[in-house]
Coordinates of C-alpha atoms in Angstrom, one line a residue:
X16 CA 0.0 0.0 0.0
X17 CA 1.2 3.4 -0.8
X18 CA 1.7 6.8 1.7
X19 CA -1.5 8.5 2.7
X20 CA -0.6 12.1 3.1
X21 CA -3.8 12.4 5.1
X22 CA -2.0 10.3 8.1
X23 CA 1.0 12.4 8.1
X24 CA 1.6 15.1 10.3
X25 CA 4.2 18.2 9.9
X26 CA 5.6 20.0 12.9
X27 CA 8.1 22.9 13.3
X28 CA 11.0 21.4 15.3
X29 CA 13.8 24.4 14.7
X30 CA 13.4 27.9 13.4
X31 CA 16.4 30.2 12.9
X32 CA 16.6 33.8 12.2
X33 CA 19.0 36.6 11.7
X34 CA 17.7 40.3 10.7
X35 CA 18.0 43.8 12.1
X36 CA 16.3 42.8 15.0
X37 CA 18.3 39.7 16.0
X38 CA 20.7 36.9 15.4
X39 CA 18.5 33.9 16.9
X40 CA 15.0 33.1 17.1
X41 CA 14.7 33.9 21.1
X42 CA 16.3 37.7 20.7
X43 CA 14.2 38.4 17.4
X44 CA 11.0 37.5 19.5
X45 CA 11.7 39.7 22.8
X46 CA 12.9 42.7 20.3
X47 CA 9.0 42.5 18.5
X48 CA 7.2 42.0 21.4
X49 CA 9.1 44.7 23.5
X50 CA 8.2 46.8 19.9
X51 CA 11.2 47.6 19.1
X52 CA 12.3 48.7 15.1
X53 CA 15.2 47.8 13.2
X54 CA 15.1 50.1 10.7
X55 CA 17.5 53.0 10.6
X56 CA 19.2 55.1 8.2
X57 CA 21.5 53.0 5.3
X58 CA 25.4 52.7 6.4
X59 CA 26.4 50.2 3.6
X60 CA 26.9 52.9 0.8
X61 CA 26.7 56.4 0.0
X62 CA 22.9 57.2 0.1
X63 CA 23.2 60.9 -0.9
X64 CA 21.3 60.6 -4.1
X65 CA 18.9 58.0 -3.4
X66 CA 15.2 58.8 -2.9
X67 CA 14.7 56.3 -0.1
X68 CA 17.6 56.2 2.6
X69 CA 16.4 54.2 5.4
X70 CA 16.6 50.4 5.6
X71 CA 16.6 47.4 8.5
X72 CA 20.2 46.2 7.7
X73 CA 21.6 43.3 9.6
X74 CA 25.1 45.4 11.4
X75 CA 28.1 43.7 12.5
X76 CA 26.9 40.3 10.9
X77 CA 29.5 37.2 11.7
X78 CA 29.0 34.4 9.4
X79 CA 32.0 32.1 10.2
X80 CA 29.6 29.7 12.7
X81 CA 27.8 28.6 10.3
X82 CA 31.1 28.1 7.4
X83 CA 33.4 25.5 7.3
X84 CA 36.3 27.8 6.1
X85 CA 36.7 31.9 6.0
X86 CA 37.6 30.9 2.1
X87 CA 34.3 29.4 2.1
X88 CA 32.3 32.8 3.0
X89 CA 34.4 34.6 0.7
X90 CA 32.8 32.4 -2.3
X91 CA 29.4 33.3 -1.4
X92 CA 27.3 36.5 -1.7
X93 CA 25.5 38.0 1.4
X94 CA 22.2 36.1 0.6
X95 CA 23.7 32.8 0.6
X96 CA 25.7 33.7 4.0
X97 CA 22.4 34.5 5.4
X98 CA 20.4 31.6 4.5
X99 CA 23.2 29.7 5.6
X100 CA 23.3 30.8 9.0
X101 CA 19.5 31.0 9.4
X102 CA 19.7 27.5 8.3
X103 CA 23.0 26.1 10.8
X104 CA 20.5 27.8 13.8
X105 CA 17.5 26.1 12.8
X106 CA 19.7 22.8 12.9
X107 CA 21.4 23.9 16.1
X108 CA 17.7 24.8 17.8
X109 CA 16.1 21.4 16.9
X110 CA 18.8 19.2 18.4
X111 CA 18.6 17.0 15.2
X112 CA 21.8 15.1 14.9
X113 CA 21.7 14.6 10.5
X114 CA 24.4 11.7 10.9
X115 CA 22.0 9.9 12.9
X116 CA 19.2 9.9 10.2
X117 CA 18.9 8.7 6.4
X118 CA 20.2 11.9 4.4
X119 CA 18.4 10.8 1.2
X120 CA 15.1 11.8 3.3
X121 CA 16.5 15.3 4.6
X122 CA 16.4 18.4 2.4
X123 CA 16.7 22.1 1.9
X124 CA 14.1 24.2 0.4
X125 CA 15.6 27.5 0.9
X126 CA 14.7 30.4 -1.8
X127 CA 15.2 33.9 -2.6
X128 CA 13.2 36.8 -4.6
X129 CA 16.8 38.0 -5.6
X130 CA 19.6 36.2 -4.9
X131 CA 23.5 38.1 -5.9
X132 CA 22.7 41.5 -6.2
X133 CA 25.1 42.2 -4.8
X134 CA 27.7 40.4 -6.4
X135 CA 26.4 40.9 -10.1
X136 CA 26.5 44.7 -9.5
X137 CA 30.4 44.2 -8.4
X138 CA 30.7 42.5 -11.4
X139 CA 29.5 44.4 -13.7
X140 CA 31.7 47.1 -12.6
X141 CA 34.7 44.5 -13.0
X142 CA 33.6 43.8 -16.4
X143 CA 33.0 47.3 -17.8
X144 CA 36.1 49.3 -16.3
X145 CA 38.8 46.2 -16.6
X146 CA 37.1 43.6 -18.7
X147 CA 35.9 40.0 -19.0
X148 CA 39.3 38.2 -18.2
X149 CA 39.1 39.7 -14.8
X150 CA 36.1 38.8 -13.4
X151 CA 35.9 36.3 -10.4
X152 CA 35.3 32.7 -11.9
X153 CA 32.9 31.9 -9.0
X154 CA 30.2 35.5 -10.9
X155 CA 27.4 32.9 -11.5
X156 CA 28.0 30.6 -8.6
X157 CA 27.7 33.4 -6.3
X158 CA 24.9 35.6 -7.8
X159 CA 22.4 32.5 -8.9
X160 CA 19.5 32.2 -6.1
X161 CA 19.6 28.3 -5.7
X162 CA 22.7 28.4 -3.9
X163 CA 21.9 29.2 -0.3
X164 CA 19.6 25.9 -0.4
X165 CA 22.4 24.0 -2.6
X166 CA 25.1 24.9 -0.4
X167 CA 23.4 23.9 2.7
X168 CA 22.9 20.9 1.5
X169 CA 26.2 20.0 0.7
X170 CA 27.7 21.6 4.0
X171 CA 25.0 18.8 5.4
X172 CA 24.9 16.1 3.1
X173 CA 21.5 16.8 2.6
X174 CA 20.5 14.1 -0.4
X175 CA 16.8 14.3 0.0
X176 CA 14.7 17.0 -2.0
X177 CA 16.4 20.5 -2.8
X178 CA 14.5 23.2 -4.2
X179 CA 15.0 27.1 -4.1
X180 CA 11.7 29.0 -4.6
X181 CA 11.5 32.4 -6.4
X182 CA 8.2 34.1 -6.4
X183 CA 9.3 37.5 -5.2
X184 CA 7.9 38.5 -1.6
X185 CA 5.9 34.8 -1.4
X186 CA 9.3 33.2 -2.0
X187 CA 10.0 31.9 1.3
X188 CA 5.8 30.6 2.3
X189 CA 6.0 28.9 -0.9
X190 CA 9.5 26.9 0.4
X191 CA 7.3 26.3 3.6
X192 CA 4.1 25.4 1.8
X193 CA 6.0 23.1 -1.0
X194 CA 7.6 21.4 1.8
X195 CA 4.8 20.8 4.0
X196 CA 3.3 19.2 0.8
X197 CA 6.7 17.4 0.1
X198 CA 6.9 15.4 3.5
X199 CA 2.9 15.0 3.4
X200 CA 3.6 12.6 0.2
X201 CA 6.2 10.6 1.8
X202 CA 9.1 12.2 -0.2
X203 CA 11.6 13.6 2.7
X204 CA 10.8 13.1 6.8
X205 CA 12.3 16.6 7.6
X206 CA 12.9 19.8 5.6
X207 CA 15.1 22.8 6.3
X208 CA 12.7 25.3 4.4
X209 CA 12.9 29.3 4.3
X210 CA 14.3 32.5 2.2
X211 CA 17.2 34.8 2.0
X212 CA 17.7 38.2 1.0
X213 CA 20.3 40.6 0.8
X214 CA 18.8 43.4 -1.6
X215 CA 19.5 46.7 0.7
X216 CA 22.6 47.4 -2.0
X217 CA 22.0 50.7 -4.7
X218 CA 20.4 48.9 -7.4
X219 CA 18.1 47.0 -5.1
X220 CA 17.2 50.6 -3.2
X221 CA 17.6 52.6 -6.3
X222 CA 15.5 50.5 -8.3
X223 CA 12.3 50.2 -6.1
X224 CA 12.3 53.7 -5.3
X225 CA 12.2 54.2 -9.0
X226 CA 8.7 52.2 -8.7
X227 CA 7.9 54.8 -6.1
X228 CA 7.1 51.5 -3.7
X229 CA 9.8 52.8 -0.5
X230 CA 9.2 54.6 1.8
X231 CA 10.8 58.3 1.7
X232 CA 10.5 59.2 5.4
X233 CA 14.3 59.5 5.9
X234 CA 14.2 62.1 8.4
X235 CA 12.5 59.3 11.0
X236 CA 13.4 56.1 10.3
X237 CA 11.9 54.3 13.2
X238 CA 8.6 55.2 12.2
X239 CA 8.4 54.8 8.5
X240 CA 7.1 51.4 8.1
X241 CA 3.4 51.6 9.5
X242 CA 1.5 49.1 7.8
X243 CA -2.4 50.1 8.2
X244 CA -1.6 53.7 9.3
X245 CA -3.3 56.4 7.0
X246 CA -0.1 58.2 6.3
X247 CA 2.2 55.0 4.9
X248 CA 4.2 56.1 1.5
X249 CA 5.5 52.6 1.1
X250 CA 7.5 50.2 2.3
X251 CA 11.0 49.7 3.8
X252 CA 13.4 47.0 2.8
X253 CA 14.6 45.0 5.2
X254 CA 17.7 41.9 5.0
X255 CA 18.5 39.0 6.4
X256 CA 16.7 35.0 6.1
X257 CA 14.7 32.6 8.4
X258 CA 14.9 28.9 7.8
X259 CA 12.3 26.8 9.9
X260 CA 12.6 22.4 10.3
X261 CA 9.9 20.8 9.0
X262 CA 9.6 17.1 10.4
X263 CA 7.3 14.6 10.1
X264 CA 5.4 13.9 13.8
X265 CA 6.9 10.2 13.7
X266 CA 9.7 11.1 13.4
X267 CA 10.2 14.3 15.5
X268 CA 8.5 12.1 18.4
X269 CA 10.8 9.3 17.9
X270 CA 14.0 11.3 19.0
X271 CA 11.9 13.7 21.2
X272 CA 12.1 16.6 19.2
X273 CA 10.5 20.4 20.8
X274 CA 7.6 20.8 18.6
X275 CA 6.6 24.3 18.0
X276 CA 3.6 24.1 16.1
X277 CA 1.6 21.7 14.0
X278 CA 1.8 23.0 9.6
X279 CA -1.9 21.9 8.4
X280 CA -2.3 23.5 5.8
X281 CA -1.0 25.6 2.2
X282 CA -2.5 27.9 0.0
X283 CA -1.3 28.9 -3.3
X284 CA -3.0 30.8 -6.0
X285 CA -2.3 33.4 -8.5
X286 CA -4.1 36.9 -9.3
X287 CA -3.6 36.8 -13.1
X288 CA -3.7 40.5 -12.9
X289 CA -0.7 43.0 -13.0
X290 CA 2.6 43.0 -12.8
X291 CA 3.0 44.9 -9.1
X292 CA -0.2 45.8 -8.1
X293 CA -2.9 43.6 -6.2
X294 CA -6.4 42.0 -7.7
X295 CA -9.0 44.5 -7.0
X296 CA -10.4 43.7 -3.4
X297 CA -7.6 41.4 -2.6
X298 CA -9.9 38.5 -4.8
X299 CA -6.6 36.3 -5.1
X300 CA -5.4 36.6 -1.4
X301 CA -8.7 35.6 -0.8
X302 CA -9.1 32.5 -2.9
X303 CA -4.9 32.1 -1.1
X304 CA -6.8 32.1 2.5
X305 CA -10.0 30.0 1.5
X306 CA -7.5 26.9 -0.5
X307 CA -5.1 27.0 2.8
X308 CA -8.1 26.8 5.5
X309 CA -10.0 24.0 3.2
X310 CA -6.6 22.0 3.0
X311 CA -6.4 22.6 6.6
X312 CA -9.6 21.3 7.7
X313 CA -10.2 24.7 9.4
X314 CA -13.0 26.8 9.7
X315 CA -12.9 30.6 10.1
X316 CA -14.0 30.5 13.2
X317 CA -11.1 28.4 14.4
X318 CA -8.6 31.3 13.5
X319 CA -7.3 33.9 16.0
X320 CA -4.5 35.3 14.6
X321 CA -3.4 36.2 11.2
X322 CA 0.3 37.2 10.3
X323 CA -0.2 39.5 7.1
X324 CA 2.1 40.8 4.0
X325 CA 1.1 44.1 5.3
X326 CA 3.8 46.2 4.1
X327 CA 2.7 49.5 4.8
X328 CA 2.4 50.5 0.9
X329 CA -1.2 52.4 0.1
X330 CA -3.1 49.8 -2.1
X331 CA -1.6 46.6 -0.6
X332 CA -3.0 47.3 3.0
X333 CA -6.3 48.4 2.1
X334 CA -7.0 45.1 -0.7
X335 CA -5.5 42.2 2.6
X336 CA -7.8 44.0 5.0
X337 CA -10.3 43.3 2.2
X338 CA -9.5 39.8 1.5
X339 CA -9.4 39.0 4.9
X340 CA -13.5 40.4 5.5
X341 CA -14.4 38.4 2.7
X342 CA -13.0 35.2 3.8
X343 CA -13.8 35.5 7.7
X344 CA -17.1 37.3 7.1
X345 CA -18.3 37.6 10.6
X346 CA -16.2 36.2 12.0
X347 CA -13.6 38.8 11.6
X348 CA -14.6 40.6 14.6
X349 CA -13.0 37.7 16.6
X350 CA -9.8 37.9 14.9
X351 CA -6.3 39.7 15.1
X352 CA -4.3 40.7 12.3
X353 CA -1.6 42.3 12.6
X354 CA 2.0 43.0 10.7
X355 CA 5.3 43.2 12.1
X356 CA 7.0 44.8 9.1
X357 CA 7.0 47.9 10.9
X358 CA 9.6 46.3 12.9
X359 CA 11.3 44.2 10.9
X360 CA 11.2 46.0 7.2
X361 CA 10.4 44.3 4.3
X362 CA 12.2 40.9 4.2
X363 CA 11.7 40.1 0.2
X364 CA 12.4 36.7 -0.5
X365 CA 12.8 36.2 3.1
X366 CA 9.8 37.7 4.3
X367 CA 7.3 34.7 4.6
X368 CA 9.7 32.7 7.0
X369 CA 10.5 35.3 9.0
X370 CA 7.0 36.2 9.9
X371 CA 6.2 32.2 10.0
X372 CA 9.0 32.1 12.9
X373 CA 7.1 34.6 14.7
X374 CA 3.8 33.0 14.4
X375 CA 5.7 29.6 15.9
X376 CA 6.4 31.6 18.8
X377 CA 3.3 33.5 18.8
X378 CA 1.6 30.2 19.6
X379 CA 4.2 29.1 21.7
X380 CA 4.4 32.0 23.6
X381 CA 0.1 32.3 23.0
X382 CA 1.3 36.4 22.7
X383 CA 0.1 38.5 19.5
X384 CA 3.3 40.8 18.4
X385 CA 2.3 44.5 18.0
X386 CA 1.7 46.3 15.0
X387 CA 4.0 49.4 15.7
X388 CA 3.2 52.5 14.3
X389 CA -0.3 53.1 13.9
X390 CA -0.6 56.4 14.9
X391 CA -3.6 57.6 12.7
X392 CA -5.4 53.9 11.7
X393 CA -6.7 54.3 8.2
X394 CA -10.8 54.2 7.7
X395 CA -10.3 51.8 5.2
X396 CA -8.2 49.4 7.1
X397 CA -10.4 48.8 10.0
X398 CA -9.4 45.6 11.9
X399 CA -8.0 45.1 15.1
X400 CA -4.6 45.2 14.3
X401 CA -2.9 45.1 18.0
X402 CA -1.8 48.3 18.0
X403 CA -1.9 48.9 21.6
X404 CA 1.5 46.6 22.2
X405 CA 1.7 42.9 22.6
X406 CA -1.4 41.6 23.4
X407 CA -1.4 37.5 25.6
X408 CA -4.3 35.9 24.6
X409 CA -5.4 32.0 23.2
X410 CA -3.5 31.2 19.9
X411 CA -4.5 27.7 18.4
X412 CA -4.4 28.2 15.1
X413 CA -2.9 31.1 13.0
X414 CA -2.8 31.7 9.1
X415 CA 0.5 33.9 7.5
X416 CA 0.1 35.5 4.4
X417 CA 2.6 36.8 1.8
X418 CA 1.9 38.2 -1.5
X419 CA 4.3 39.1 -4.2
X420 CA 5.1 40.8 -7.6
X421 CA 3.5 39.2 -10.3
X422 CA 0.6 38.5 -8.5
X423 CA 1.9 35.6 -6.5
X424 CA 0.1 34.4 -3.3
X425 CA 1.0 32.3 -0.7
X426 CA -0.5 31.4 3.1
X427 CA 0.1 28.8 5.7
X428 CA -1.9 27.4 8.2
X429 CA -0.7 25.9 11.4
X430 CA -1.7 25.0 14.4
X431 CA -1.2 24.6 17.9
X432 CA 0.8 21.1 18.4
X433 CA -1.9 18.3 20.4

């Protein structure tokens, strides 16, 4: 007889982090519920010119725990060294010992919305002012986005399933989702799955505020991201990757694995619409919501807390807040939703996982994070968004939403683990 996906069960058992706000998964979590902001102005190059200069860089960022060899870091860009590390303290927070488990059914789904920039802008300028024969043989090694999940795998002799995910800001709740599904058919019993970004460079800044999608409150930093607030101008870019362990229950269980949370369910969907802006009303994040709840098993009424995109840009608020009524009808007076990009920035590629390691702790911890910033909540988005300051109250099941350029949408359902 074949694998029933319906009788296997997906738990968190690791999550690792490292952004503006923290280096590990326990210092990111007291940093967003004591509402603190990582965004400041941009020290990483000259930001004289530049329409937006404020960003949530990750400062003072030490890769070599998570590298074999300092020649080793040198031979990757940023967003691999991130996903990396994010990756080596997943593994170090889950206790999983790889050598003690069948590496053919252990993988790495860890993706990007970008991957080199980085290192193909330093290259260009190699090839332009001294030519071809000078640039660094390992260009297209370093700059392609597959290798933060490729490398980990060979750092681990991870043999099971390997996929990098690129759907722009969904990017790293697709690597969940697809991973959830992969363990669910019997392919791989634990996963390393997540994103990585390392865009806050000048063609990554210059080239969204070309778009006119950043924020350009540089005179005050801490309070430019405000998702939901009336006077958001867009958002802020923020760096860094989160990789979470997916396991399969049995196996979790059998070496007595911390669980975090239960992974029930995966929505993915598209809005077939435009290239950066959202379906009128939110109509795909909706369908997103209803496909991740029905694969879940969950009705709205089961929901407390929802983890949105919200990244404080005019039309994007306003169309979740909408796709949210229309999925929890009335139900939505019972719910929180809130976004902690105020804090954190704008993670990209990295921006699902991150938020998904704060819901595992959320329901952990059974504490909603804050939305910072609200000062003047907009009439239009008119849900209770938590903007009082952390807020304890029950958490048993949570969805987190990311939506991305070129109408990409992705959520997850999980659970608290019984």
């Amino acid at each position: 007889m074949g694998i029933n996906p319906a009788d296997r069960r997906v738990v968190v058992t690791g999550v690792g982090v490292i952004n503006a706000l923290g280096d590990n998964v326990d210092t990111f979590w007291d940093n967003i519920i004591a509402g603190k902001c990582g965004i400041d102005r941009i020290t990483s190059f000259d930001i004289s010119d530049y329409a937006c200069q404020i960003a949530a860089e990750v400062r003072d960022f030490d890769p070599s725990a998570a590298f074999p060899s300092p020649k080793e870091i040198r031979r990757t860009d940023r967003f691999t060294q991130f996903g990396i590390y994010a990756g080596w303290r997943a593994l170090m927070d889950s206790g999983l010992e790889i050598d003690k488990h069948d590496p053919d059914l252990i993988g790495a789904f860890i993706g990007s919305g970008i991957g080199g920039l980085a290192t193909t802008e330093a290259q260009k300028e190699i090839l332009l002012s001294r030519g071809p024969g000078r640039m660094s043989p390992f260009t297209i090694p370093m700059l392609i986005l597959n290798m933060a999940s490729g490398i980990f795998s060979m750092y681990y002799n991870l043999r099971g399933p390997n996929v990098a995910t690129c759907s722009a800001c969904a990017t790293a709740t697709h690597a969940l989702g697809e991973a959830w599904r992969t363990i669910k058919m019997g392919d791989a019993e634990a996963i390393f799955a997540g994103g990585t970004e390392a865009a806050i460079v000048p063609m990554g800044i210059g080239g969204f505020a070309a778009m006119k999608a950043l924020s350009t409150r540089n005179d005050d930093p801490q309070r430019a991201s405000r998702p939901f607030d009336k006077d958001r101008d867009g958002f802020v870019m923020g760096e860094g990757a989160a990789v979470l362990l997916l396991e399969e229950l049995g196996h979790a269980k059998a070496r007595g694995a911390k669980i975090y949370c239960e992974i029930v369910g995966y929505g993915n969907t598209a809005d077939a619409h435009h290239l950066t802006s959202p379906s009128p009303e939110g109509e795909g994040a909706a369908r997103c919501m209803r496909m991740a709840l029905r694969s879940a098993g969950l009705n709205t009424d089961e929901i407390q807390y929802i983890n949105a995109h919200g990244t404080s840009t005019p039309q994007g608020d306003i169309c979740e807040t909408q796709a949210v009524k229309a999925v929890f009808g009335e139900n939505v007076s019972k719910l929180v939703v809130n976004s902690t990009k105020g804090a954190t920035g704008h993670l990209l590629g990295a921006a699902g996982a991150t938020e998904m390691a704060l819901c595992a702790k959320a329901i952990e911890k059974q504490i909603a994070p804050p939305t910072i910033n609200i000062e003047n909540q907009d009439p239009a988005c008119d849900l209770d968004y938590v903007r009082e300051g952390a807020r304890a109250m029950k958490i048993d099941a949570i969805l987190n939403n990311s939506f991305g350029f070129g109408g990409h949408n992705a959520t997850i359902a999980a659970r608290r683990f019984v």
